[in-house]
XYZ file of C-alpha atoms in Angstrom:
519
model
C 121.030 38.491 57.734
C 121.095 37.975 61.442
C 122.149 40.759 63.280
C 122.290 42.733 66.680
C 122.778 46.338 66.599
C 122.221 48.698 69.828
C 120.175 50.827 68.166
C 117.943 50.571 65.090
C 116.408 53.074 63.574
C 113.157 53.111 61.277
C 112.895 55.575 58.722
C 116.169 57.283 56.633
C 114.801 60.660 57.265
C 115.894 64.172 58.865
C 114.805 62.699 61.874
C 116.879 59.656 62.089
C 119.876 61.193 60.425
C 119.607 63.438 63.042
C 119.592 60.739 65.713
C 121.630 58.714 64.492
C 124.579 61.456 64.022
C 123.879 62.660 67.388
C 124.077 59.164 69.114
C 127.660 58.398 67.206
C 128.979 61.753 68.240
C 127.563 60.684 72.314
C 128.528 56.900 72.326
C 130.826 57.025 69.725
C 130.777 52.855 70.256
C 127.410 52.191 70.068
C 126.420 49.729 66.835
C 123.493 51.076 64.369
C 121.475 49.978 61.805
C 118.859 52.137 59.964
C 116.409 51.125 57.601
C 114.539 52.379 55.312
C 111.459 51.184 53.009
C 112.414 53.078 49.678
C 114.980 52.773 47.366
C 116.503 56.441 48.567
C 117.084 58.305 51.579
C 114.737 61.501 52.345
C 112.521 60.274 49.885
C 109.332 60.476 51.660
C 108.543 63.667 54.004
C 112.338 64.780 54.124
C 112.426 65.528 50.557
C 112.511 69.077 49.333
C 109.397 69.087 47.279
C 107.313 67.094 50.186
C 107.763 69.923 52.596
C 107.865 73.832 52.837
C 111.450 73.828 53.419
C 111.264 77.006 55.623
C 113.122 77.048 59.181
C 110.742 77.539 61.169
C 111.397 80.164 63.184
C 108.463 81.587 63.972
C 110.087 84.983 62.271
C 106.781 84.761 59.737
C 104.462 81.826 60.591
C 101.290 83.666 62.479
C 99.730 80.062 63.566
C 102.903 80.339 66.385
C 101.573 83.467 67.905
C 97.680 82.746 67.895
C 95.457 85.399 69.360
C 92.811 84.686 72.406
C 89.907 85.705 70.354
C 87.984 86.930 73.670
C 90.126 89.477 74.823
C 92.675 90.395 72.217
C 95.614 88.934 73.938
C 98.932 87.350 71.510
C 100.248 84.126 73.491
C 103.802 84.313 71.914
C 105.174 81.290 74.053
C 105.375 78.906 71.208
C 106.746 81.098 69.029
C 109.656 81.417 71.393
C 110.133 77.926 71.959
C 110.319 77.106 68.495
C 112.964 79.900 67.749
C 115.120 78.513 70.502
C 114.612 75.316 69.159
C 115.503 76.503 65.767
C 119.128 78.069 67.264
C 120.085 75.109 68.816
C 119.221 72.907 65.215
C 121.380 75.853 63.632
C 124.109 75.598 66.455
C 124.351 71.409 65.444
C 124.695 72.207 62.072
C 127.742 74.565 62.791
C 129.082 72.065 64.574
C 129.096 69.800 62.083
C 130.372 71.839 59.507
C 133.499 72.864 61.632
C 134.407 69.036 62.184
C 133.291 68.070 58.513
C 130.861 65.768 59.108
C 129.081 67.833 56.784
C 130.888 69.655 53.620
C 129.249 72.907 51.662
C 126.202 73.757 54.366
C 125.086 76.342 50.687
C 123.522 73.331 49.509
C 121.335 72.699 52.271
C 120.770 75.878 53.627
C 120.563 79.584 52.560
C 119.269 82.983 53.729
C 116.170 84.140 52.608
C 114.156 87.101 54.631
C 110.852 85.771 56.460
C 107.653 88.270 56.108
C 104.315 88.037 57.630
C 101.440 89.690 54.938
C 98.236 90.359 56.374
C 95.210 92.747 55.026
C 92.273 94.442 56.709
C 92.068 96.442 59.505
C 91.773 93.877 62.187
C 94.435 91.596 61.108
C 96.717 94.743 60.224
C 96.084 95.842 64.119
C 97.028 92.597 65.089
C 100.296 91.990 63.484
C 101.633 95.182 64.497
C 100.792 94.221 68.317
C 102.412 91.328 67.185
C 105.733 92.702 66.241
C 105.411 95.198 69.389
C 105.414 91.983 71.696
C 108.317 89.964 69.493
C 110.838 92.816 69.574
C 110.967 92.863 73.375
C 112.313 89.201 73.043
C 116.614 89.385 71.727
C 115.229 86.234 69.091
C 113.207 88.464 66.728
C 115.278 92.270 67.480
C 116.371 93.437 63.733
C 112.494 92.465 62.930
C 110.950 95.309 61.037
C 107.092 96.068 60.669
C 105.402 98.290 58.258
C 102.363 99.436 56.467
C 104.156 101.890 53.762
C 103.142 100.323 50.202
C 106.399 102.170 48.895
C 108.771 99.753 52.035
C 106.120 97.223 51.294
C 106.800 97.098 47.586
C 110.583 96.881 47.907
C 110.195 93.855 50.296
C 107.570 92.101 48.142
C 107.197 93.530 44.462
C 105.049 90.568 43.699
C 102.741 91.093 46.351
C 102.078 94.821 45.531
C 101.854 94.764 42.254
C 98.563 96.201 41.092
C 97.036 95.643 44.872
C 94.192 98.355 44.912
C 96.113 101.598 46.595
C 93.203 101.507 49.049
C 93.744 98.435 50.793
C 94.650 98.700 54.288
C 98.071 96.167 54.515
C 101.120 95.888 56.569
C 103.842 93.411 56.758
C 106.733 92.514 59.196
C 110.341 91.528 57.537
C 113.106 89.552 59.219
C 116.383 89.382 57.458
C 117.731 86.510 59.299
C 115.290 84.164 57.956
C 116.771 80.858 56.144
C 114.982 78.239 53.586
C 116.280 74.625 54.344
C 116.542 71.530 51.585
C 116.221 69.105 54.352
C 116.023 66.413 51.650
C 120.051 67.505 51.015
C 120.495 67.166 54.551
C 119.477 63.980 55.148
C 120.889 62.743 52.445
C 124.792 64.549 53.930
C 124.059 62.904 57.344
C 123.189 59.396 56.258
C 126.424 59.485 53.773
C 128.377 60.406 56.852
C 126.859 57.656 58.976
C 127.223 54.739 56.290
C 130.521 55.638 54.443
C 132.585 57.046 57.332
C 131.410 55.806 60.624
C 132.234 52.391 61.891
C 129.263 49.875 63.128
C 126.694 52.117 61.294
C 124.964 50.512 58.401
C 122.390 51.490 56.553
C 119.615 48.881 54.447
C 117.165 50.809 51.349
C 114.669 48.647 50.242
C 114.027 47.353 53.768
C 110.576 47.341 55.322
C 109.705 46.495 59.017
C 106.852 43.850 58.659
C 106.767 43.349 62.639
C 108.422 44.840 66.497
C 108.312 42.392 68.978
C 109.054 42.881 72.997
C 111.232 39.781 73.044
C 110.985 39.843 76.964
C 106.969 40.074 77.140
C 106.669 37.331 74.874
C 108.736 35.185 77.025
C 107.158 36.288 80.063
C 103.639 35.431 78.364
C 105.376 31.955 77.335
C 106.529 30.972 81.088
C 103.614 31.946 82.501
C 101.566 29.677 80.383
C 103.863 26.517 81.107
C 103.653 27.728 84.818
C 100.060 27.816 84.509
C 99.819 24.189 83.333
C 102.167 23.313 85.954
C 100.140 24.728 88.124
C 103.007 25.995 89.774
C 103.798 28.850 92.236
C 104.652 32.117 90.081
C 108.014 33.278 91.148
C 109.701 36.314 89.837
C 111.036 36.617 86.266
C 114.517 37.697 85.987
C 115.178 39.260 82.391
C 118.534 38.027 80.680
C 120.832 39.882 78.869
C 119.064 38.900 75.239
C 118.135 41.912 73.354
C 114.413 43.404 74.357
C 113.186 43.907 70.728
C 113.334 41.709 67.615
C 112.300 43.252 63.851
C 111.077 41.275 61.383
C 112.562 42.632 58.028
C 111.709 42.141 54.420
C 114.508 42.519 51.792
C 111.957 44.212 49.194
C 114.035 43.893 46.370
C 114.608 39.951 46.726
C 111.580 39.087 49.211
C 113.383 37.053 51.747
C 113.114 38.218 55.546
C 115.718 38.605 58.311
C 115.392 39.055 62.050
C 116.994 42.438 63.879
C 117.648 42.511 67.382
C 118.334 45.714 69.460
C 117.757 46.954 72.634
C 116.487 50.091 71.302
C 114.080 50.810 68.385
C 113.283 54.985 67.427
C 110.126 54.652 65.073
C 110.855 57.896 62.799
C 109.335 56.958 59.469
C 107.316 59.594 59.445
C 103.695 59.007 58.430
C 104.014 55.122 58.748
C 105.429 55.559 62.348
C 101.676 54.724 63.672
C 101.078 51.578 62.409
C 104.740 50.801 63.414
C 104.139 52.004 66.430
C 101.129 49.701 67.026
C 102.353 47.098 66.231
C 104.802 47.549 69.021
C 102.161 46.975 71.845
C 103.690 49.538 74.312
C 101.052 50.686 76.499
C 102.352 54.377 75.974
C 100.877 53.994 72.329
C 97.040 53.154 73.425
C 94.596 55.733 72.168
C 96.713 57.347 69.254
C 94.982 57.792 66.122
C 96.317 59.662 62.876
C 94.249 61.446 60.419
C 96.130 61.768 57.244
C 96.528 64.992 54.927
C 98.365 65.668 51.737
C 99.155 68.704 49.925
C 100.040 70.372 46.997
C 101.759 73.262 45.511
C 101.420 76.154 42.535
C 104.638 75.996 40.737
C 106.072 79.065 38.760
C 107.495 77.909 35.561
C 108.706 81.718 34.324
C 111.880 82.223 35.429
C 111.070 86.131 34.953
C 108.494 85.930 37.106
C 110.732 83.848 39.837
C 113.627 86.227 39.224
C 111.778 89.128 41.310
C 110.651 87.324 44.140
C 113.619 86.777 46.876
C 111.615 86.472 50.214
C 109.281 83.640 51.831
C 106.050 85.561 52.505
C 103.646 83.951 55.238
C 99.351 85.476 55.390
C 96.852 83.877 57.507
C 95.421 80.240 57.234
C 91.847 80.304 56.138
C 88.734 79.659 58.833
C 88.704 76.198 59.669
C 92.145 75.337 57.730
C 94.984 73.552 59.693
C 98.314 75.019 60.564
C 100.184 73.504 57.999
C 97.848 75.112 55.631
C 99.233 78.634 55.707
C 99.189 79.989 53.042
C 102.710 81.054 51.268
C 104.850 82.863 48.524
C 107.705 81.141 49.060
C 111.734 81.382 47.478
C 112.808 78.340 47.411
C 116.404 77.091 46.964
C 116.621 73.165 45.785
C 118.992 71.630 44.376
C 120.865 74.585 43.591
C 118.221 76.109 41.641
C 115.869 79.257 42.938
C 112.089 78.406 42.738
C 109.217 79.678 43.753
C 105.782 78.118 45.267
C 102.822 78.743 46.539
C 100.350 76.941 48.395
C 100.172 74.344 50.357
C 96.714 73.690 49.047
C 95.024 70.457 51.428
C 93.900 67.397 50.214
C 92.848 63.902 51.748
C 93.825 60.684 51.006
C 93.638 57.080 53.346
C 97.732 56.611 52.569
C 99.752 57.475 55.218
C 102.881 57.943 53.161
C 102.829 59.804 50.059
C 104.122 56.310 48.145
C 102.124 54.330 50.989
C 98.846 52.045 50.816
C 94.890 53.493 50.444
C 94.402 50.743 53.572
C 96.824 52.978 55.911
C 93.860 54.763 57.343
C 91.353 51.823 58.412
C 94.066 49.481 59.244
C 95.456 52.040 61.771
C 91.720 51.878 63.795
C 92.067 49.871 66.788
C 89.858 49.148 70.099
C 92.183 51.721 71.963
C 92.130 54.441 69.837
C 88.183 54.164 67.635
C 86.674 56.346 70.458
C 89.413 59.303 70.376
C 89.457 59.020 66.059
C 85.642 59.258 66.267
C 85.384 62.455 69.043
C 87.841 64.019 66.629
C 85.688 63.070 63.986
C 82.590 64.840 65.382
C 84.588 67.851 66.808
C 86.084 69.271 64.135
C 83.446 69.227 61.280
C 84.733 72.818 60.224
C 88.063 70.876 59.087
C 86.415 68.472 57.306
C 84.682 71.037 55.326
C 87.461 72.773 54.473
C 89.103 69.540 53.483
C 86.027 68.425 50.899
C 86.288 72.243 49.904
C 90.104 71.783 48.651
C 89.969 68.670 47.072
C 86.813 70.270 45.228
C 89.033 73.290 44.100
C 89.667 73.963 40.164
C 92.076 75.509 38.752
C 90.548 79.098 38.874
C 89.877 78.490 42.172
C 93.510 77.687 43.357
C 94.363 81.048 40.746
C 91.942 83.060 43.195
C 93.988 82.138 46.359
C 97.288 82.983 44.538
C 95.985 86.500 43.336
C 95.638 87.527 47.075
C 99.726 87.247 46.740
C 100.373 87.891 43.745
C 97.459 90.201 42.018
C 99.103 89.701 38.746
C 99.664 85.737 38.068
C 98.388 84.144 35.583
C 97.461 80.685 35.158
C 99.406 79.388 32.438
C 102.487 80.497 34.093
C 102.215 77.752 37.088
C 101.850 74.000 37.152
C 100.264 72.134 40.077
C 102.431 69.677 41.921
C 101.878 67.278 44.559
C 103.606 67.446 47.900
C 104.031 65.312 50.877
C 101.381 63.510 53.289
C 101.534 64.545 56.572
C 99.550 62.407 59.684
C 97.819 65.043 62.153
C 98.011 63.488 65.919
C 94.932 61.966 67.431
C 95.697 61.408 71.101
C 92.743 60.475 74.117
C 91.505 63.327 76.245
C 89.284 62.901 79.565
C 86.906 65.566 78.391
C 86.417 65.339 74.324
C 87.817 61.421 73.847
C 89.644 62.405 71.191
C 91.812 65.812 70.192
C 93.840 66.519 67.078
C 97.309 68.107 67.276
C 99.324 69.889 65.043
C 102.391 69.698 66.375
C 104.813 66.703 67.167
C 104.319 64.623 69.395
C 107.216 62.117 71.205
C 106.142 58.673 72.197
C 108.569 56.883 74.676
C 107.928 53.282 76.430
C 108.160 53.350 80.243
C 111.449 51.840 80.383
C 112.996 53.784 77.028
C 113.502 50.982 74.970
C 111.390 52.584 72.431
C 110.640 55.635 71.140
C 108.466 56.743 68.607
C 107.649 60.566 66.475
C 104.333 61.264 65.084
C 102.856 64.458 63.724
C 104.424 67.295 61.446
C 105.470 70.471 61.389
C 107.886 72.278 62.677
C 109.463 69.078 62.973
C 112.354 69.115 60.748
C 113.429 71.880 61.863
C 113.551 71.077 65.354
C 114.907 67.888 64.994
C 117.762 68.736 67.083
C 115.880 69.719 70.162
C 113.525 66.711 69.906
C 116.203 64.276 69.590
C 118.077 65.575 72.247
C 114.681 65.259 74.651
C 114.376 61.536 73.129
C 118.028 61.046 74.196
C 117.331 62.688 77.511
C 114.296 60.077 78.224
C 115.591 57.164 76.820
C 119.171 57.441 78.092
C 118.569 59.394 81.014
C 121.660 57.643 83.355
C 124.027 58.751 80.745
C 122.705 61.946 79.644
C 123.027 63.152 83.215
C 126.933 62.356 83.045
C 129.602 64.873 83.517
C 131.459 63.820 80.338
C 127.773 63.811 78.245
C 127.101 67.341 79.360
C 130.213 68.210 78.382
C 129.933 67.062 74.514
C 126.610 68.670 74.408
C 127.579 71.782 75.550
C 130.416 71.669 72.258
C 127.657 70.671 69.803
C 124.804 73.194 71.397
C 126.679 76.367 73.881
C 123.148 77.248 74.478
C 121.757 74.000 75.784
C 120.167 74.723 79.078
C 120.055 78.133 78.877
C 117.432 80.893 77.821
C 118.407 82.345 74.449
C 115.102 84.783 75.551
C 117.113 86.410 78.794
C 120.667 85.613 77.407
C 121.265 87.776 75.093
C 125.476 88.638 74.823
C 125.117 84.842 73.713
C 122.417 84.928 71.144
C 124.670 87.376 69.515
C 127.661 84.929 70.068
C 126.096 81.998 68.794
C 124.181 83.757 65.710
C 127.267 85.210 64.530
C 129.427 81.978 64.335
C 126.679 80.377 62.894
C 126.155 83.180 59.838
C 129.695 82.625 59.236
C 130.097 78.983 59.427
C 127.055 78.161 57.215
C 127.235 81.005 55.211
C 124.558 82.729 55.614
C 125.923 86.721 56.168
């Protein structure tokens, strides 16, 4: 295999399929290939039981709106950002399903009501000034907030059950919310791609060994036989040979191929780093990851998974990351209603939840040991609630549960694992080193490559961060009168506030209930 695609894309994820459908749909010419380590498609971080399969909406999840603990104030900002983001991912979808690109949006999405759970008097005082603030903004009107154990009890049975009558509590419910199999969606966008698009092909079994900037290396190469020449340097004009060239291995027979492309997106998601270093663009120096995994209490009593129907978010722990919140979560997968809770937080080295114990210390490099070792240092409350977790027995993990669910009982859940995530480590002037827990976008000066690290909410943004990766990396295009005019089919909102427009909130919301069935 020798081929030349104009795009290639690393990783058959959410955020690929994404991509890639968006790209076809924009430059409906345009040649792709997409390629992908394991032997199926959303296998890795994409797959239902790897992630919390909630839209993130920031209807429920309190790590959106945190709260300045010196004088009381609720920054809500990111919490509208990411339920814009959210409509725009939904608006996609609807497109989609009205041109049948994707068939029977039931089995990837469905409505489920989001609710916030909190306890004690300060937290309680908190999420009602919470609720005050959301309800001003049209995303989160028809969001309801109350501290009745009678309302509370018909929103969460579970949850109240045998909770001491005492107990100062109070919840906020949002009807609208929706629980995602992104796994299922993936897997309806790649199909798409490979089966019905032409000059889209898709390789399983394929691993990326090496990227190489075919023009710097034969830059570095003219310079040396110019140097020996001792001749006068004169400028380098680039030809029209494609910029990047992938060395591939064929897993299942061993025998490698070279790609070429004048565009690489690195979205595999915990092995993008080391892909991405490998790379040498100067935009990666100083990124670091530090790995997590997770896991999940199962319920294996359907009686008990009959009377839950909601996804309930609490508070993460002091010291725990964001993607540590903990949940009671209704989950629809593969057709099936389940119900979790957790994510308990684990470490391992592997990057990848089917990846190598070496991901970790080969990802250390010159440009990036003094920003990995700052966060090191700086955030010894994580790493004690880290050892903590992986310390946790059973009873333990039984202990967090009963704050949910007074009433479960160990033998009625099993413990399963779920996917590794990669936490950002970027350089910063002041600390050398900070850890995000967001996602974070990684583009080479002249958009040849791009590259996403980090986690959540990134699935469920996908749409908005593929459109800004589109916007950087085609930026001549995007700015077209015929490009706008595609995009504003796929997304009506696109460039406009969904917080101040809110006759087309309304609009958009309502097509999309009745598109993907979700009224």
């Amino acid at each position: 295999m020798h081929k030349k695609y104009d795009a290639v894309l690393i990783g058959a994820g959410i955020m690929s399929a994404t991509l890639g459908v968006l790209l076809k749909e924009l430059f409906p010419e345009m040649s792709i290939g997409i390629f992908e380590r394991l032997d199926k498609v959303a296998a890795e971080s994409s797959d239902a039981w790897n992630n919390a399969g909630t839209g993130h909406s920031a209807f429920c999840e309190l790590n959106y709106t945190p709260e300045n603990e010196n004088d009381g104030n609720i920054d809500i900002s990111k919490a509208i950002k990411i339920a814009s983001q959210f409509e725009e991912s939904k608006q996609f979808w609807t497109y989609l399903v009205e041109n049948m690109v994707i068939n029977n949006p039931e089995k990837f999405i469905s409505n489920i009501p989001h609710l916030s759970f909190v306890w004690s008097e300060s937290n309680v005082k908190y999420l009602k000034k919470r609720h005050e603030l959301l309800t001003k903004i049209g995303l989160f009107k028809g969001m309801k907030y109350s501290e009745n154990p009678n309302t509370l009890a018909i929103w969460m049975p579970l949850v109240m059950k045998s909770r001491p009558k005492t107990e100062k509590v109070a919840a906020t419910f949002m009807e609208a919310g929706t629980d995602i199999n992104f796994g299922a969606l993936t897997n309806a966008l790649v199909e798409y791609l490979d089966l019905k698009i032409n000059d889209v092909d898709v390789y399983l079994n394929h691993e990326i060994n090496n990227i190489t900037n075919t023009h710097q290396e034969k830059e570095i190469s003219f310079l040396k036989k110019l140097s020996k020449r001792n001749s006068k340097i004169e400028e380098i004009k680039s030809d029209d040979n494609h910029k990047w060239e992938l060395e591939i291995e064929n897993l299942t027979n061993g025998e490698t191929h070279n790609i070429y492309t004048n565009f690489v997106f690195i979205g595999a998601g915990g092995g993008a780093l080391p892909l991405l270093e490998k790379s040498d663009i100067e935009e990666a120096e100083g990124y670091g990851g530090f790995p997590i995994s997770g896991q999940w209490l199962k319920c294996t009593k359907p009686a008990i998974v009959a009377q839950h129907k909601t996804k309930v978010y609490g508070k993460a722990s002091v010291g725990a990351p964001p993607m540590s919140v903990p949940h009671l979560d209704t989950r629809m997968i593969n057709g099936k209603k389940e119900l979790l809770f957790g994510p308990f937080a684990g470490f391992s080295t592997k990057f990848l939840k089917k990846g190598s114990y070496l991901d970790l210390p080969k990802s250390i490099e010159f440009d990036n040991i003094i920003p990995m070792l700052s966060v090191g240092i700086n955030n010894l409350g994580l790493t004690k609630y880290l050892i903590d977790q992986v310390r946790q027995k059973p009873i333990d993990r039984l202990n967090a549960l009963r704050e949910y669910f007074p009433e479960a009982k160990l033998e009625d859940w099993e413990l399963i694992v779920a996917g590794q995530r990669v936490q950002v480590i970027k350089k910063d002037e002041e600390e050398g080193g900070v850890l995000e827990f967001g996602t974070e976008l990684i583009t080479s000066a002249d958009g040849s490559l791009a590259a996403l690290l980090g986690a959540s909410p990134g699935a469920s943004t996908a749409v908005s961060i593929m459109i800004k990766l589109i916007k950087t990396c085609y930026h001549t295009q995007f700015e077209s009168v015929e490009f706008q005019a595609k995009l504003a089919m796929m997304i009506p909102s696109y460039g406009k506030s969904l917080e101040n427009e809110e006759e087309l909130l309304k609009m958009i919301r309502k097509k999309s209930e009745k598109v993907l069935k979700l009224n």
